[in-house]
Amino acid sequence: MKKTILILTIILLMGQIMGQQPAEQKVLTKDERMAWWREARFGMFIHWGVYAIPAGVWNGREIGGIGEWIMNRGKIPVRDYMEMAKQFNPVKYDPDAWVQMAKDAGMKYIIITAKHHDGFALFKSEASKWNVVDHTVYGKDLLKPLAEACQRHGIKLGFYYSQAQDWVNPGGSAARKLTKEGWPNPDSVIIDAYTKEHNGHWDPAQETRTFAQYIDEVAVPQVRELLTNYGKVAVLWWDTPTGMTDEAATKLQALLALQPEIITNDRLKRPNFPGDHKTPEQRIPNLADLDGTDWETCMTMNNTWGYKSYDHNYKSPQTLIRNLIDIASKGGNFLLNVGPTAEGEFPPESVEILREIGKWMKVNGEAIYGTTASPWGLFDWGRCTKKTTKNGTTFYFSVFNWPQNGKLTIDNFTGKVTSAKLMATGATVKTSLTGKTLNISLPPSSPDPIATVIKVEVIGGKNK
Ligand code: FHN
């Protein structure tokens, strides 16, 4: 009986959605939907919400862990957290400046937390008054101007949506412990807790609705609002399927028909809702971990996704640029996070890092965009990315460790080199073949201490 009701619900939901679809909508293949994403390779993650107000401190005490988890880690009562949120007033919010900084850094898409686990919606929602328009002094939708700015700048916009965890809208689940990757603790006791209604909650106010009611009354209508009210949405980035059920996941997945070109990730519910790409977090997979599925590493610049006033432990531009190259050389995407302040500004350290990344991308971006994985795996001196062209293949050898003897060799190389030059200076470099070994002669010092790219164009060959 329950299954019949579910099937009828889905049919009804699909009917509603299809009714909003232009009849001529062509169903795209996955490769067609993923084409821009595989070309882009580099995007900006934005974790922004009322958690930027406490910024890691509550009642004068520093709360450990990632900043956007302060309500959970601090076991803050719902009433107190909501009271704090009223003062959210990002008067310095300038979405055009944000998008320009992402664009100048060489990023091609932006994913912003439309609603994170604290349930606070950065957009006007009829499903819950716990949103920036109805609950804060600021009183304006934050996503609409961002969507307009992305449109103006030709940057794709996606929404992160915490579909299961919601620590304020009653019935939303609450993970109690996270693994180092940020996932709920796989320990059986904890997992068991997730499947029981309300385990993980710390305030009775979180328990006045069931999870199923939360899904129907908050998550489904809000995802529909996000996929209806903001123009074309390029990505729906689900997160932490804590307590998620197949029934709930099926309802949410059905809404994607509102955006036929949309891409989603593997976090709606595992393992039977794989989405379009995997999401290694705060780590870059080893070649052995890769199985041909599209993947995107998401990573913080410091140690927190949401802003914390005292986390100044930022990775260097060198580390982040080399991460980007390493990821591209393995065929993945890099989603690099910024956690804006409560006033609506990127932290100064993030601005500076984005500027430095942009300088490198301005010269070498073609070694990242639209490339595929190296046919030779990794080199101890650096990485390789590849682009198939109509005339043959272009290889981009990114050198991290400049050879003392001025020589690079690449074994198992086939084909004829037609051009070889340093992208940083445009200078031609000498190459030669010894059997199947390509020899590249380099100047005494590296023009770019972070990574000098050697662009080698080849005709023929079987360097797969
Ligand atoms: O719990 C979240 C966390 O706050 C953050 O949003 C990351 C980003 O991928 N995802 C979850 C942890 O895996």
mmCIF file of N, CA and C in Angstrom, residues 50 53 82-92 120-121 129-142 342-343:
data_model
loop_
_atom_site.group_PDB
_atom_site.id
_atom_site.type_symbol
_atom_site.label_atom_id
_atom_site.label_comp_id
_atom_site.label_asym_id
_atom_site.label_seq_id
_atom_site.Cartn_x
_atom_site.Cartn_y
_atom_site.Cartn_z
ATOM 1 N N VAL A 50 24.283 32.532 8.502
ATOM 2 C CA VAL A 50 24.293 33.296 9.752
ATOM 3 C C VAL A 50 25.386 32.801 10.698
ATOM 4 N N ILE A 53 28.162 35.115 11.689
ATOM 5 C CA ILE A 53 28.050 36.122 12.753
ATOM 6 C C ILE A 53 28.884 35.679 13.977
ATOM 7 N N MET A 82 18.364 31.342 16.550
ATOM 8 C CA MET A 82 17.482 32.159 15.703
ATOM 9 C C MET A 82 17.502 33.617 16.138
ATOM 10 N N GLU A 83 17.611 33.839 17.420
ATOM 11 C CA GLU A 83 17.675 35.220 17.940
ATOM 12 C C GLU A 83 18.936 35.899 17.402
ATOM 13 N N MET A 84 20.055 35.166 17.471
ATOM 14 C CA MET A 84 21.324 35.710 16.957
ATOM 15 C C MET A 84 21.180 36.092 15.478
ATOM 16 N N ALA A 85 20.492 35.219 14.743
ATOM 17 C CA ALA A 85 20.438 35.365 13.277
ATOM 18 C C ALA A 85 19.691 36.621 12.839
ATOM 19 N N LYS A 86 18.836 37.138 13.708
ATOM 20 C CA LYS A 86 18.039 38.312 13.321
ATOM 21 C C LYS A 86 18.934 39.469 12.904
ATOM 22 N N GLN A 87 20.141 39.519 13.497
ATOM 23 C CA GLN A 87 21.026 40.673 13.252
ATOM 24 C C GLN A 87 21.823 40.524 11.950
ATOM 25 N N PHE A 88 21.612 39.416 11.222
ATOM 26 C CA PHE A 88 22.359 39.203 9.967
ATOM 27 C C PHE A 88 22.068 40.351 9.015
ATOM 28 N N ASN A 89 23.130 41.090 8.637
ATOM 29 C CA ASN A 89 22.911 42.296 7.834
ATOM 30 C C ASN A 89 24.116 42.536 6.933
ATOM 31 N N PRO A 90 24.293 41.728 5.889
ATOM 32 C CA PRO A 90 25.505 41.793 5.045
ATOM 33 C C PRO A 90 25.510 43.031 4.151
ATOM 34 N N VAL A 91 25.647 44.185 4.757
ATOM 35 C CA VAL A 91 25.567 45.452 4.021
ATOM 36 C C VAL A 91 26.703 45.609 3.012
ATOM 37 N N LYS A 92 27.774 44.842 3.145
ATOM 38 C CA LYS A 92 28.890 44.965 2.193
ATOM 39 C C LYS A 92 28.810 43.914 1.078
ATOM 40 N N PHE A 120 19.092 27.657 7.610
ATOM 41 C CA PHE A 120 18.862 29.057 7.235
ATOM 42 C C PHE A 120 18.927 29.196 5.724
ATOM 43 N N ALA A 121 17.856 29.722 5.127
ATOM 44 C CA ALA A 121 17.794 29.837 3.671
ATOM 45 C C ALA A 121 18.285 31.215 3.248
ATOM 46 N N LYS A 129 9.773 30.378 7.307
ATOM 47 C CA LYS A 129 10.103 31.784 7.574
ATOM 48 C C LYS A 129 11.556 31.918 8.038
ATOM 49 N N TRP A 130 12.216 30.790 8.224
ATOM 50 C CA TRP A 130 13.625 30.817 8.647
ATOM 51 C C TRP A 130 14.487 31.036 7.400
ATOM 52 N N ASN A 131 14.405 32.292 6.926
ATOM 53 C CA ASN A 131 15.140 32.674 5.718
ATOM 54 C C ASN A 131 15.534 34.129 5.802
ATOM 55 N N VAL A 132 16.456 34.516 4.946
ATOM 56 C CA VAL A 132 17.079 35.846 5.050
ATOM 57 C C VAL A 132 16.058 36.971 4.869
ATOM 58 N N VAL A 133 15.020 36.739 4.089
ATOM 59 C CA VAL A 133 14.037 37.800 3.837
ATOM 60 C C VAL A 133 13.108 37.982 5.026
ATOM 61 N N ASP A 134 12.615 36.893 5.563
ATOM 62 C CA ASP A 134 11.604 36.981 6.622
ATOM 63 C C ASP A 134 12.185 37.059 8.029
ATOM 64 N N HIS A 135 13.483 36.732 8.175
ATOM 65 C CA HIS A 135 13.962 36.589 9.546
ATOM 66 C C HIS A 135 15.032 37.609 9.950
ATOM 67 N N THR A 136 15.614 38.293 8.970
ATOM 68 C CA THR A 136 16.762 39.137 9.337
ATOM 69 C C THR A 136 16.522 40.616 9.044
ATOM 70 N N VAL A 137 17.330 41.462 9.661
ATOM 71 C CA VAL A 137 17.222 42.911 9.404
ATOM 72 C C VAL A 137 17.542 43.221 7.942
ATOM 73 N N TYR A 138 18.342 42.360 7.311
ATOM 74 C CA TYR A 138 18.727 42.604 5.908
ATOM 75 C C TYR A 138 17.515 42.500 4.990
ATOM 76 N N GLY A 139 16.725 41.448 5.157
ATOM 77 C CA GLY A 139 15.419 41.342 4.519
ATOM 78 C C GLY A 139 15.388 41.222 3.009
ATOM 79 N N LYS A 140 16.515 40.824 2.373
ATOM 80 C CA LYS A 140 16.511 40.704 0.903
ATOM 81 C C LYS A 140 17.072 39.341 0.486
ATOM 82 N N ASP A 141 16.566 38.826 -0.620
ATOM 83 C CA ASP A 141 17.043 37.566 -1.171
ATOM 84 C C ASP A 141 18.505 37.735 -1.600
ATOM 85 N N LEU A 142 19.347 36.819 -1.207
ATOM 86 C CA LEU A 142 20.780 36.920 -1.528
ATOM 87 C C LEU A 142 21.136 36.187 -2.810
ATOM 88 N N ALA A 342 30.136 37.890 7.867
ATOM 89 C CA ALA A 342 28.719 38.252 8.077
ATOM 90 C C ALA A 342 28.381 39.567 7.393
ATOM 91 N N GLU A 343 29.410 40.383 7.131
ATOM 92 C CA GLU A 343 29.161 41.670 6.457
ATOM 93 C C GLU A 343 29.045 41.488 4.939
#
